[in-house]
Amino acid sequence: MTKHFLTLLDLDKDEAETLIQRAIELKKMVQEDTPHELFKNKTLAMIFDKSSTRTRVSFETAMVQFGGHAIFLSPRDTQLGRGEPIEDSARVLSRMVDIIMIRTFEHEKIEKFAEYSQVPVINALTDMYHPCQLLADILTYVEHRGSIKGKKIAWIGDGNNMCHSYINAARLFDFKLHIASPAGYEPDQQIMSAAGDCVSFTSDPKQASEQADLVVTDVWASMGQEEEQRKREKSFHNFQVNQALMTGAKPDALFMHCLPAHRGEEVSAEVIDGPQSVVWDEAENRLHSQKALLELLLNSR
Ligand code: CP
Ligand code: NVA
């Protein structure tokens, strides 16, 4: 069976822990200029149906550092964009490349692609999940504060793809996730109940962030929801992560955001540009954690 990474739950707890430790080693190799061309001539296909800065650059750089190659594919210039069936595209691409990364809308699309692919498929964001970002977030927490096990993490804002991946991360890495979302923007009920005691929900951001070790937020309107921006600004205006909210968290609490951020909306400039924010490390860690992921998947073949 081909090993895919469609959600965090495609990893078991041991694999997840090992991956984070390996990411730390790989990061050190980059910093010390130690060559690690472990995947010479291996090719990653990157299918992007949505925009990206971090994901594209981190995956492409990862393959270069491994001595391999990445191919950027957009719907504007592939047959996928002209309606070639997903099943056919998956069969064709996976006969040529060694691994495939997809950023798209419907999660079902990536599941279908994976079903027909002979090579590992990585979810680089769907409307439901963003598991690659969570690998970077956990790595960032571990680097700054040590193990995340048993810690209190506050998710403030939309019950979106990032929130769903935080819920899965709470299960995998054994932390307590406290979610605060406005009415009508709660996370998926099934994903939440599957996480049992790892997750709790409130509509009060103060309560969720009280004594938290880490406070996380994300945009109010995700890619594909641009036309809801105005309406969402009204619903979310009490859900800004600002200094007042951070004051209720632990004094050494960290702040994370997957980026891109909207200062003055989901986060104040004071917080994202302040001393508790680790967003730049978090962004850099996309590279190192995805290299550990690529290695795990390429070696599984
Ligand atoms: N955080 C993240 O996935 O960023 P990009 O949309 O720039 O890839
Ligand atoms: N929730 C955001 C994350 C962007 C990296 C989106 O889907 O647009």
CSV table of C-alpha atoms and ligand atoms in Angstrom, one decimal, residues 48 51-56 103 124-125 130 133 223 258-260 286, ligand 1:
chain,number,residue,atom,x,y,z
A,48,PHE,CA,-1.5,24.2,-7.0
A,51,SER,CA,-2.1,30.6,-4.4
A,52,SER,CA,0.9,29.9,-2.2
A,53,THR,CA,4.2,31.5,-1.1
A,54,ARG,CA,5.5,29.4,1.8
A,55,THR,CA,4.3,26.0,0.6
A,56,ARG,CA,5.6,26.3,-2.9
A,103,ARG,CA,-3.1,22.1,-2.8
A,124,ALA,CA,-0.5,20.8,0.9
A,125,LEU,CA,-3.9,22.3,2.0
A,130,HIS,CA,-3.6,21.8,6.3
A,133,GLN,CA,1.5,23.5,8.5
A,223,MET,CA,-8.9,31.1,0.2
A,258,CYS,CA,0.4,30.1,9.6
A,259,LEU,CA,0.5,33.3,7.5
A,260,PRO,CA,-0.4,35.2,5.4
A,286,ARG,CA,7.8,24.5,6.8
B,1,CP,N1,1.0,29.0,5.5
B,1,CP,C1,0.9,28.7,4.2
B,1,CP,O1,0.5,27.6,3.8
B,1,CP,O2,1.4,29.7,3.3
B,1,CP,P1,1.2,29.8,1.8
B,1,CP,O3,-0.3,29.9,1.5
B,1,CP,O4,2.0,31.0,1.4
B,1,CP,O5,1.8,28.5,1.2
